[in-house]
PDB file of C-alpha atoms in Angstrom:
ATOM      1  CA  UNK A 179     -11.452  47.006   1.972  1.00 50.00           C
ATOM      2  CA  UNK A 180      -8.778  47.053  -0.671  1.00 66.00           C
ATOM      3  CA  UNK A 181      -6.192  46.340   2.044  1.00 68.00           C
ATOM      4  CA  UNK A 182      -8.143  43.334   3.419  1.00 71.00           C
ATOM      5  CA  UNK A 183      -8.522  41.912  -0.122  1.00 73.00           C
ATOM      6  CA  UNK A 184      -4.608  42.374  -0.946  1.00 74.00           C
ATOM      7  CA  UNK A 185      -3.920  40.351   2.552  1.00 75.00           C
ATOM      8  CA  UNK A 186      -6.401  37.739   1.567  1.00 76.00           C
ATOM      9  CA  UNK A 187      -4.815  37.554  -2.281  1.00 76.00           C
ATOM     10  CA  UNK A 188      -1.216  37.345  -0.665  1.00 84.00           C
ATOM     11  CA  UNK A 189      -2.428  34.642   1.780  1.00 84.00           C
ATOM     12  CA  UNK A 190      -3.787  32.503  -1.164  1.00 85.00           C
ATOM     13  CA  UNK A 191      -0.637  33.088  -3.341  1.00 87.00           C
ATOM     14  CA  UNK A 192       1.672  32.009  -0.473  1.00 90.00           C
ATOM     15  CA  UNK A 193      -0.575  28.867  -0.014  1.00 88.00           C
ATOM     16  CA  UNK A 194      -0.412  27.948  -3.646  1.00 89.00           C
ATOM     17  CA  UNK A 195       3.329  28.571  -3.599  1.00 91.00           C
ATOM     18  CA  UNK A 196       3.698  26.283  -0.607  1.00 92.00           C
ATOM     19  CA  UNK A 197       1.716  23.534  -2.456  1.00 90.00           C
ATOM     20  CA  UNK A 198       3.830  23.964  -5.550  1.00 92.00           C
ATOM     21  CA  UNK A 199       6.956  23.753  -3.477  1.00 92.00           C
ATOM     22  CA  UNK A 200       5.656  20.457  -1.785  1.00 91.00           C
ATOM     23  CA  UNK A 201       4.633  18.741  -4.999  1.00 88.00           C
ATOM     24  CA  UNK A 202       8.040  19.538  -6.555  1.00 89.00           C
ATOM     25  CA  UNK A 203       9.792  18.163  -3.240  1.00 89.00           C
ATOM     26  CA  UNK A 204       7.504  14.884  -3.301  1.00 87.00           C
ATOM     27  CA  UNK A 205       7.443  14.308  -7.180  1.00 88.00           C
ATOM     28  CA  UNK A 206      10.981  15.081  -8.109  1.00 88.00           C
ATOM     29  CA  UNK A 207      12.393  11.538  -6.958  1.00 87.00           C
ATOM     30  CA  UNK A 208       9.655   9.930  -9.143  1.00 87.00           C
ATOM     31  CA  UNK A 209      10.626  12.116 -12.027  1.00 89.00           C
ATOM     32  CA  UNK A 210      14.364  11.347 -11.676  1.00 88.00           C
ATOM     33  CA  UNK A 211      13.531   7.667 -11.935  1.00 89.00           C
ATOM     34  CA  UNK A 212      11.232   8.179 -15.097  1.00 90.00           C
ATOM     35  CA  UNK A 213      14.181  10.191 -16.806  1.00 90.00           C
ATOM     36  CA  UNK A 214      16.796   7.983 -15.799  1.00 89.00           C
ATOM     37  CA  UNK A 215      14.942   5.043 -17.269  1.00 90.00           C
ATOM     38  CA  UNK A 216      15.509   6.736 -20.615  1.00 91.00           C
ATOM     39  CA  UNK A 217      18.952   7.535 -20.239  1.00 89.00           C
ATOM     40  CA  UNK A 218      22.131   5.329 -20.979  1.00 86.00           C
ATOM     41  CA  UNK A 219      24.013   4.314 -18.072  1.00 81.00           C
ATOM     42  CA  UNK A 220      26.996   6.594 -18.924  1.00 82.00           C
ATOM     43  CA  UNK A 221      24.704   9.660 -19.526  1.00 82.00           C
ATOM     44  CA  UNK A 222      23.049   9.206 -15.945  1.00 79.00           C
ATOM     45  CA  UNK A 223      26.579   9.917 -14.474  1.00 77.00           C
ATOM     46  CA  UNK A 224      27.886  12.491 -17.066  1.00 77.00           C
ATOM     47  CA  UNK A 225      29.321  15.781 -15.639  1.00 75.00           C
ATOM     48  CA  UNK A 226      27.613  18.279 -15.563  1.00 78.00           C
ATOM     49  CA  UNK A 227      24.514  16.108 -14.741  1.00 74.00           C
ATOM     50  CA  UNK A 228      21.479  16.955 -16.824  1.00 80.00           C
ATOM     51  CA  UNK A 229      17.864  16.291 -15.689  1.00 78.00           C
ATOM     52  CA  UNK A 230      16.859  15.503 -19.236  1.00 83.00           C
ATOM     53  CA  UNK A 231      18.535  12.686 -21.167  1.00 86.00           C
ATOM     54  CA  UNK A 232      21.115  13.944 -23.640  1.00 84.00           C
ATOM     55  CA  UNK A 233      19.852  11.020 -25.899  1.00 84.00           C
ATOM     56  CA  UNK A 234      16.631   9.340 -25.256  1.00 88.00           C
ATOM     57  CA  UNK A 235      16.650   5.489 -25.472  1.00 88.00           C
ATOM     58  CA  UNK A 236      14.228   2.803 -24.766  1.00 88.00           C
ATOM     59  CA  UNK A 237      16.480  -0.245 -24.659  1.00 89.00           C
ATOM     60  CA  UNK A 238      16.608  -0.038 -21.086  1.00 89.00           C
ATOM     61  CA  UNK A 239      13.242  -1.652 -20.650  1.00 91.00           C
ATOM     62  CA  UNK A 240      13.662  -4.847 -23.060  1.00 91.00           C
ATOM     63  CA  UNK A 241      17.272  -5.089 -21.487  1.00 89.00           C
ATOM     64  CA  UNK A 242      15.818  -4.920 -18.029  1.00 87.00           C
ATOM     65  CA  UNK A 243      13.148  -7.551 -18.677  1.00 89.00           C
ATOM     66  CA  UNK A 244      15.771  -9.945 -19.983  1.00 87.00           C
ATOM     67  CA  UNK A 245      18.399  -9.377 -17.264  1.00 85.00           C
ATOM     68  CA  UNK A 246      16.209 -11.216 -14.817  1.00 87.00           C
ATOM     69  CA  UNK A 247      12.968 -13.389 -15.080  1.00 91.00           C
ATOM     70  CA  UNK A 248      11.225 -10.152 -14.724  1.00 89.00           C
ATOM     71  CA  UNK A 249       7.637 -11.361 -15.584  1.00 90.00           C
ATOM     72  CA  UNK A 250       8.011 -14.577 -13.498  1.00 93.00           C
ATOM     73  CA  UNK A 251       8.665 -12.239 -10.493  1.00 93.00           C
ATOM     74  CA  UNK A 252       5.802  -9.930 -11.259  1.00 92.00           C
ATOM     75  CA  UNK A 253       3.474 -12.861 -11.307  1.00 93.00           C
ATOM     76  CA  UNK A 254       4.703 -13.825  -8.110  1.00 95.00           C
ATOM     77  CA  UNK A 255       3.837 -10.440  -6.731  1.00 95.00           C
ATOM     78  CA  UNK A 256       0.483 -10.161  -8.555  1.00 94.00           C
ATOM     79  CA  UNK A 257      -0.454 -13.553  -6.925  1.00 96.00           C
ATOM     80  CA  UNK A 258       0.658 -12.621  -3.353  1.00 96.00           C
ATOM     81  CA  UNK A 259      -0.848  -9.123  -3.829  1.00 95.00           C
ATOM     82  CA  UNK A 260      -4.355 -10.410  -5.109  1.00 95.00           C
ATOM     83  CA  UNK A 261      -4.950 -12.771  -2.236  1.00 96.00           C
ATOM     84  CA  UNK A 262      -3.645 -10.275   0.284  1.00 95.00           C
ATOM     85  CA  UNK A 263      -5.952  -7.858  -0.839  1.00 95.00           C
ATOM     86  CA  UNK A 264      -8.948 -10.223  -0.759  1.00 96.00           C
ATOM     87  CA  UNK A 265      -7.956 -11.288   2.643  1.00 95.00           C
ATOM     88  CA  UNK A 266      -7.931  -7.835   4.102  1.00 95.00           C
ATOM     89  CA  UNK A 267     -10.988  -6.731   2.465  1.00 94.00           C
ATOM     90  CA  UNK A 268     -13.007  -9.925   3.493  1.00 94.00           C
ATOM     91  CA  UNK A 269     -11.799 -10.181   7.048  1.00 94.00           C
ATOM     92  CA  UNK A 270     -11.378  -6.638   8.334  1.00 94.00           C
ATOM     93  CA  UNK A 271     -14.983  -5.326   7.910  1.00 94.00           C
ATOM     94  CA  UNK A 272     -16.081  -8.467   9.767  1.00 93.00           C
ATOM     95  CA  UNK A 273     -13.805  -7.857  12.687  1.00 93.00           C
ATOM     96  CA  UNK A 274     -14.566  -4.093  12.695  1.00 93.00           C
ATOM     97  CA  UNK A 275     -18.115  -4.417  12.661  1.00 93.00           C
ATOM     98  CA  UNK A 276     -18.175  -6.851  15.565  1.00 91.00           C
ATOM     99  CA  UNK A 277     -16.347  -4.344  17.811  1.00 92.00           C
ATOM    100  CA  UNK A 278     -18.289  -1.363  16.793  1.00 90.00           C
ATOM    101  CA  UNK A 279     -21.953  -2.501  16.397  1.00 88.00           C
ATOM    102  CA  UNK A 280     -22.197  -5.793  18.372  1.00 87.00           C
ATOM    103  CA  UNK A 281     -22.276  -5.343  22.222  1.00 85.00           C
ATOM    104  CA  UNK A 282     -20.567  -8.265  23.616  1.00 85.00           C
ATOM    105  CA  UNK A 283     -18.313  -8.470  26.903  1.00 87.00           C
ATOM    106  CA  UNK A 284     -14.706  -7.681  26.284  1.00 86.00           C
ATOM    107  CA  UNK A 285     -15.092  -5.676  23.041  1.00 85.00           C
ATOM    108  CA  UNK A 286     -13.653  -2.814  24.391  1.00 86.00           C
ATOM    109  CA  UNK A 287     -10.472  -4.677  25.950  1.00 91.00           C
ATOM    110  CA  UNK A 288      -9.969  -6.473  22.417  1.00 90.00           C
ATOM    111  CA  UNK A 289     -10.008  -3.084  20.692  1.00 89.00           C
ATOM    112  CA  UNK A 290      -7.648  -1.644  23.137  1.00 89.00           C
ATOM    113  CA  UNK A 291      -5.246  -4.648  22.317  1.00 91.00           C
ATOM    114  CA  UNK A 292      -5.647  -4.370  18.837  1.00 91.00           C
ATOM    115  CA  UNK A 293      -4.616  -0.733  19.012  1.00 89.00           C
ATOM    116  CA  UNK A 294      -1.753  -1.662  21.331  1.00 90.00           C
ATOM    117  CA  UNK A 295      -0.245  -4.076  18.667  1.00 89.00           C
ATOM    118  CA  UNK A 296       0.146  -1.060  16.538  1.00 89.00           C
ATOM    119  CA  UNK A 297       2.968   0.141  18.815  1.00 89.00           C
ATOM    120  CA  UNK A 298       5.151  -3.170  18.564  1.00 88.00           C
ATOM    121  CA  UNK A 299       7.988  -2.533  16.139  1.00 88.00           C
ATOM    122  CA  UNK A 300       8.177  -5.148  13.277  1.00 86.00           C
ATOM    123  CA  UNK A 301      11.810  -5.920  14.343  1.00 86.00           C
ATOM    124  CA  UNK A 302      10.339  -7.267  17.675  1.00 89.00           C
ATOM    125  CA  UNK A 303       8.292  -9.775  15.740  1.00 89.00           C
ATOM    126  CA  UNK A 304      10.595 -10.945  12.944  1.00 90.00           C
ATOM    127  CA  UNK A 305      12.509 -13.484  14.524  1.00 90.00           C
ATOM    128  CA  UNK A 306       9.644 -15.172  16.489  1.00 92.00           C
ATOM    129  CA  UNK A 307       7.696 -15.212  13.210  1.00 92.00           C
ATOM    130  CA  UNK A 308      10.432 -16.734  11.441  1.00 93.00           C
ATOM    131  CA  UNK A 309      10.887 -19.396  13.930  1.00 94.00           C
ATOM    132  CA  UNK A 310       7.404 -20.341  13.988  1.00 94.00           C
ATOM    133  CA  UNK A 311       6.875 -20.667  10.290  1.00 94.00           C
ATOM    134  CA  UNK A 312      10.355 -22.604  10.281  1.00 94.00           C
ATOM    135  CA  UNK A 313       9.173 -25.026  12.626  1.00 94.00           C
ATOM    136  CA  UNK A 314       6.116 -25.442  10.628  1.00 93.00           C
ATOM    137  CA  UNK A 315       7.957 -25.986   7.279  1.00 93.00           C
ATOM    138  CA  UNK A 316       6.473 -23.043   5.766  1.00 92.00           C
ATOM    139  CA  UNK A 317       9.395 -21.068   4.766  1.00 91.00           C
ATOM    140  CA  UNK A 318      10.071 -20.596   0.931  1.00 92.00           C
ATOM    141  CA  UNK A 319       6.263 -20.594   0.640  1.00 93.00           C
ATOM    142  CA  UNK A 320       3.908 -17.877   0.205  1.00 94.00           C
ATOM    143  CA  UNK A 321       1.777 -18.556   3.406  1.00 94.00           C
ATOM    144  CA  UNK A 322       3.803 -16.541   5.664  1.00 94.00           C
ATOM    145  CA  UNK A 323       3.049 -13.447   3.498  1.00 94.00           C
ATOM    146  CA  UNK A 324      -0.583 -14.124   2.689  1.00 95.00           C
ATOM    147  CA  UNK A 325      -1.994 -16.066   5.819  1.00 94.00           C
ATOM    148  CA  UNK A 326      -1.668 -12.969   8.257  1.00 93.00           C
ATOM    149  CA  UNK A 327      -3.738 -10.903   5.958  1.00 93.00           C
ATOM    150  CA  UNK A 328      -6.703 -13.251   6.762  1.00 94.00           C
ATOM    151  CA  UNK A 329      -6.713 -12.267  10.112  1.00 92.00           C
ATOM    152  CA  UNK A 330      -6.906  -8.438   9.496  1.00 89.00           C
ATOM    153  CA  UNK A 331      -4.278  -5.651  10.025  1.00 92.00           C
ATOM    154  CA  UNK A 332      -4.595  -3.762  13.350  1.00 92.00           C
ATOM    155  CA  UNK A 333      -4.756  -0.290  11.544  1.00 91.00           C
ATOM    156  CA  UNK A 334      -7.146  -1.405   8.910  1.00 92.00           C
ATOM    157  CA  UNK A 335      -9.453  -2.735  11.735  1.00 93.00           C
ATOM    158  CA  UNK A 336      -9.477   0.492  13.840  1.00 91.00           C
ATOM    159  CA  UNK A 337      -9.836   2.552  10.535  1.00 89.00           C
ATOM    160  CA  UNK A 338     -12.916   0.468   9.467  1.00 91.00           C
ATOM    161  CA  UNK A 339     -14.273   0.302  13.281  1.00 91.00           C
ATOM    162  CA  UNK A 340     -14.229   4.258  13.157  1.00 88.00           C
ATOM    163  CA  UNK A 341     -16.258   4.240   9.839  1.00 88.00           C
ATOM    164  CA  UNK A 342     -18.739   1.738  11.253  1.00 90.00           C
ATOM    165  CA  UNK A 343     -18.920   4.048  14.575  1.00 88.00           C
ATOM    166  CA  UNK A 344     -20.124   6.781  12.174  1.00 84.00           C
ATOM    167  CA  UNK A 345     -23.071   4.763  10.752  1.00 85.00           C
ATOM    168  CA  UNK A 346     -26.277   5.656  13.061  1.00 87.00           C
ATOM    169  CA  UNK A 347     -27.461   2.814  15.142  1.00 86.00           C
ATOM    170  CA  UNK A 348     -31.006   3.500  14.045  1.00 87.00           C
ATOM    171  CA  UNK A 349     -30.215   1.858  10.718  1.00 87.00           C
ATOM    172  CA  UNK A 350     -29.220  -1.190  12.635  1.00 88.00           C
ATOM    173  CA  UNK A 351     -32.207  -1.184  14.962  1.00 88.00           C
ATOM    174  CA  UNK A 352     -34.616  -0.720  12.067  1.00 88.00           C
ATOM    175  CA  UNK A 353     -33.294  -3.851  10.377  1.00 87.00           C
ATOM    176  CA  UNK A 354     -33.576  -5.851  13.594  1.00 87.00           C
ATOM    177  CA  UNK A 355     -37.178  -4.775  14.142  1.00 86.00           C
ATOM    178  CA  UNK A 356     -37.820  -6.234  10.623  1.00 85.00           C
ATOM    179  CA  UNK A 357     -36.110  -9.704  11.905  1.00 87.00           C
ATOM    180  CA  UNK A 358     -32.745  -9.266  10.693  1.00 86.00           C
ATOM    181  CA  UNK A 359     -29.866 -10.853  12.580  1.00 88.00           C
ATOM    182  CA  UNK A 360     -26.353  -9.663  13.151  1.00 86.00           C
ATOM    183  CA  UNK A 361     -24.843 -10.995  10.025  1.00 87.00           C
ATOM    184  CA  UNK A 362     -27.799  -9.605   7.802  1.00 89.00           C
ATOM    185  CA  UNK A 363     -27.551  -6.389   9.509  1.00 89.00           C
ATOM    186  CA  UNK A 364     -23.822  -6.140   8.601  1.00 89.00           C
ATOM    187  CA  UNK A 365     -24.014  -7.754   5.105  1.00 89.00           C
ATOM    188  CA  UNK A 366     -27.357  -6.098   3.853  1.00 88.00           C
ATOM    189  CA  UNK A 367     -27.066  -2.680   5.921  1.00 88.00           C
ATOM    190  CA  UNK A 368     -23.685  -1.688   6.975  1.00 89.00           C
ATOM    191  CA  UNK A 369     -21.255  -3.269   4.172  1.00 89.00           C
ATOM    192  CA  UNK A 370     -23.099  -1.504   1.334  1.00 88.00           C
ATOM    193  CA  UNK A 371     -22.365   1.887   3.218  1.00 86.00           C
ATOM    194  CA  UNK A 372     -18.533   0.907   3.373  1.00 86.00           C
ATOM    195  CA  UNK A 373     -17.550   1.090  -0.188  1.00 84.00           C
ATOM    196  CA  UNK A 374     -15.450   4.334   0.528  1.00 84.00           C
ATOM    197  CA  UNK A 375     -13.400   2.818   3.621  1.00 87.00           C
ATOM    198  CA  UNK A 376     -13.142  -0.566   1.839  1.00 89.00           C
ATOM    199  CA  UNK A 377     -11.588   1.005  -1.068  1.00 87.00           C
ATOM    200  CA  UNK A 378      -9.310   2.682   1.163  1.00 87.00           C
ATOM    201  CA  UNK A 379      -8.114  -0.414   2.978  1.00 90.00           C
ATOM    202  CA  UNK A 380      -7.799  -2.070  -0.359  1.00 90.00           C
ATOM    203  CA  UNK A 381      -5.340   0.433  -1.732  1.00 89.00           C
ATOM    204  CA  UNK A 382      -3.430   0.257   1.540  1.00 89.00           C
ATOM    205  CA  UNK A 383      -3.335  -3.488   1.244  1.00 93.00           C
ATOM    206  CA  UNK A 384      -2.385  -3.463  -2.207  1.00 93.00           C
ATOM    207  CA  UNK A 385       0.526  -0.947  -1.466  1.00 90.00           C
ATOM    208  CA  UNK A 386       1.712  -3.135   1.333  1.00 92.00           C
ATOM    209  CA  UNK A 387       1.709  -6.380  -0.369  1.00 93.00           C
ATOM    210  CA  UNK A 388       2.941  -4.906  -3.951  1.00 93.00           C
ATOM    211  CA  UNK A 389       5.904  -3.247  -2.375  1.00 90.00           C
ATOM    212  CA  UNK A 390       6.649  -5.295   0.572  1.00 92.00           C
ATOM    213  CA  UNK A 391      10.385  -6.138   0.521  1.00 91.00           C
ATOM    214  CA  UNK A 392      11.239  -7.139   4.247  1.00 91.00           C
ATOM    215  CA  UNK A 393       9.022 -10.188   4.800  1.00 93.00           C
ATOM    216  CA  UNK A 394       9.854 -11.727   1.196  1.00 93.00           C
ATOM    217  CA  UNK A 395      13.497 -11.274   2.050  1.00 92.00           C
ATOM    218  CA  UNK A 396      12.918 -13.157   5.451  1.00 92.00           C
ATOM    219  CA  UNK A 397      10.777 -16.014   4.336  1.00 94.00           C
ATOM    220  CA  UNK A 398      11.896 -16.371   0.420  1.00 92.00           C
ATOM    221  CA  UNK A 399      15.222 -17.737  -0.492  1.00 89.00           C
ATOM    222  CA  UNK A 400      14.454 -19.685  -3.652  1.00 91.00           C
ATOM    223  CA  UNK A 401      15.060 -17.401  -6.666  1.00 89.00           C
ATOM    224  CA  UNK A 402      12.261 -18.828  -8.431  1.00 90.00           C
ATOM    225  CA  UNK A 403       9.749 -17.628  -5.592  1.00 93.00           C
ATOM    226  CA  UNK A 404      11.052 -13.976  -5.522  1.00 93.00           C
ATOM    227  CA  UNK A 405       8.671 -11.093  -5.710  1.00 93.00           C
ATOM    228  CA  UNK A 406       9.469  -8.380  -7.935  1.00 92.00           C
ATOM    229  CA  UNK A 407      10.805  -6.090  -5.015  1.00 90.00           C
ATOM    230  CA  UNK A 408      13.454  -8.727  -4.266  1.00 90.00           C
ATOM    231  CA  UNK A 409      14.129  -9.301  -8.046  1.00 89.00           C
ATOM    232  CA  UNK A 410      15.122  -5.657  -8.692  1.00 87.00           C
ATOM    233  CA  UNK A 411      18.192  -6.302  -5.944  1.00 84.00           C
ATOM    234  CA  UNK A 412      19.757  -8.501  -8.945  1.00 81.00           C
ATOM    235  CA  UNK A 413      20.634  -5.411 -10.756  1.00 80.00           C
ATOM    236  CA  UNK A 414      22.967  -4.684  -8.126  1.00 74.00           C
ATOM    237  CA  UNK A 415      26.327  -6.402  -8.326  1.00 66.00           C
ATOM    238  CA  UNK A 416      29.367  -6.302  -5.873  1.00 53.00           C
ATOM    239  CA  UNK A 417      30.923  -3.267  -7.714  1.00 57.00           C
ATOM    240  CA  UNK A 418      28.641  -1.671 -10.012  1.00 70.00           C
ATOM    241  CA  UNK A 419      24.907  -0.809 -10.336  1.00 75.00           C
ATOM    242  CA  UNK A 420      23.217  -0.648 -13.832  1.00 78.00           C
ATOM    243  CA  UNK A 421      21.101   2.430 -12.647  1.00 84.00           C
ATOM    244  CA  UNK A 422      19.352   2.998 -16.245  1.00 86.00           C
ATOM    245  CA  UNK A 423      18.176  -0.705 -16.416  1.00 87.00           C
ATOM    246  CA  UNK A 424      17.232  -0.661 -12.643  1.00 87.00           C
ATOM    247  CA  UNK A 425      15.325   2.571 -13.107  1.00 90.00           C
ATOM    248  CA  UNK A 426      13.475   1.297 -16.088  1.00 91.00           C
ATOM    249  CA  UNK A 427      12.460  -1.854 -14.294  1.00 90.00           C
ATOM    250  CA  UNK A 428      11.510  -0.187 -11.249  1.00 90.00           C
ATOM    251  CA  UNK A 429       9.391   2.330 -13.378  1.00 91.00           C
ATOM    252  CA  UNK A 430       7.258  -0.633 -14.521  1.00 90.00           C
ATOM    253  CA  UNK A 431       7.115  -1.873 -10.941  1.00 91.00           C
ATOM    254  CA  UNK A 432       5.644   1.471  -9.758  1.00 90.00           C
ATOM    255  CA  UNK A 433       3.212   2.003 -12.569  1.00 88.00           C
ATOM    256  CA  UNK A 434       0.328  -0.174 -11.119  1.00 87.00           C
ATOM    257  CA  UNK A 435       0.745   1.749  -7.908  1.00 85.00           C
ATOM    258  CA  UNK A 436       0.233   4.957  -9.439  1.00 84.00           C
ATOM    259  CA  UNK A 437      -2.593   3.672 -11.880  1.00 85.00           C
ATOM    260  CA  UNK A 438      -4.370   2.292  -8.734  1.00 82.00           C
ATOM    261  CA  UNK A 439      -4.124   5.432  -6.638  1.00 78.00           C
ATOM    262  CA  UNK A 440      -5.270   7.609  -9.744  1.00 79.00           C
ATOM    263  CA  UNK A 441      -8.238   5.495 -10.349  1.00 80.00           C
ATOM    264  CA  UNK A 442      -9.514   5.148  -6.825  1.00 76.00           C
ATOM    265  CA  UNK A 443      -8.085   8.559  -5.488  1.00 73.00           C
ATOM    266  CA  UNK A 444     -11.584   9.940  -4.982  1.00 72.00           C
ATOM    267  CA  UNK A 445     -12.923   6.910  -2.768  1.00 68.00           C
ATOM    268  CA  UNK A 446      -9.532   6.846  -0.951  1.00 65.00           C
ATOM    269  CA  UNK A 447      -9.863  10.518   0.169  1.00 66.00           C
ATOM    270  CA  UNK A 448     -13.449   9.993   1.052  1.00 65.00           C
ATOM    271  CA  UNK A 449     -12.766   6.784   2.975  1.00 60.00           C
ATOM    272  CA  UNK A 450     -10.006   8.755   5.091  1.00 60.00           C
ATOM    273  CA  UNK A 451     -12.305  11.656   5.635  1.00 59.00           C
ATOM    274  CA  UNK A 452     -15.388   9.713   6.725  1.00 57.00           C
ATOM    275  CA  UNK A 453     -13.631   7.325   9.000  1.00 52.00           C
ATOM    276  CA  UNK A 454     -13.277   9.974  11.601  1.00 47.00           C
ATOM    277  CA  UNK A 455     -16.865  11.187  11.780  1.00 43.00           C
ATOM    278  CA  UNK A 456     -17.552   9.555  15.314  1.00 43.00           C
ATOM    279  CA  UNK A 457     -15.107   8.113  17.934  1.00 37.00           C
TER     280      UNK A 457
END
């Protein structure tokens, strides 16, 4: 009995050691960014390199904000992110519900096509999208960044569809017996049960819009319309990079993401777990 207990304890110790190792691996880049933000630029590269600052400084933050129109770029990013999250959260469950709970010809085909689009690389669609928006005169506007979110994203639709499939059909049938139509069944029966998965896609949509670099780079060329991900590039000159200021600016840029995940972590995990209850 003691041998079995010893083996069980060893497995638990090994498991926790692996978890701690993975935590260190994943959190170390973030910690380097945080600590570099409180170093001088020379201290960041002084040999031997030390993890902790030799002298803690806070001047990098006001200097970083003054170097570029930081809060202007952040305002642009918040505007795009807010509308993107709103679009995804409003449209995605509508599309997913129609595919999961409404029986209509072609629903399975449409579902298959939506999943197939997830296999198309972004690089394949970049040039056609740019040509379309350019012909419409919508480049250097936020429409190319916001409008697609009001049509849903394939991954989010599939995720929410799986969640709706996990809702018993008996609930929908009971509502129909009481005289509810499809929209009433969606709005008053199914949607209130979707708080975990809606939180999940909200977090995903927030992360996508907040940290998006590629699409703003393609469609936005006017500096006054830059998002913060594009604005951070201005800390890099042709010959040097002010790493201390860049890390200070990046730290403030990352903090909303960390706070968002910390606040909604429970709903996020619950939404991921319950979205696969029923295929």
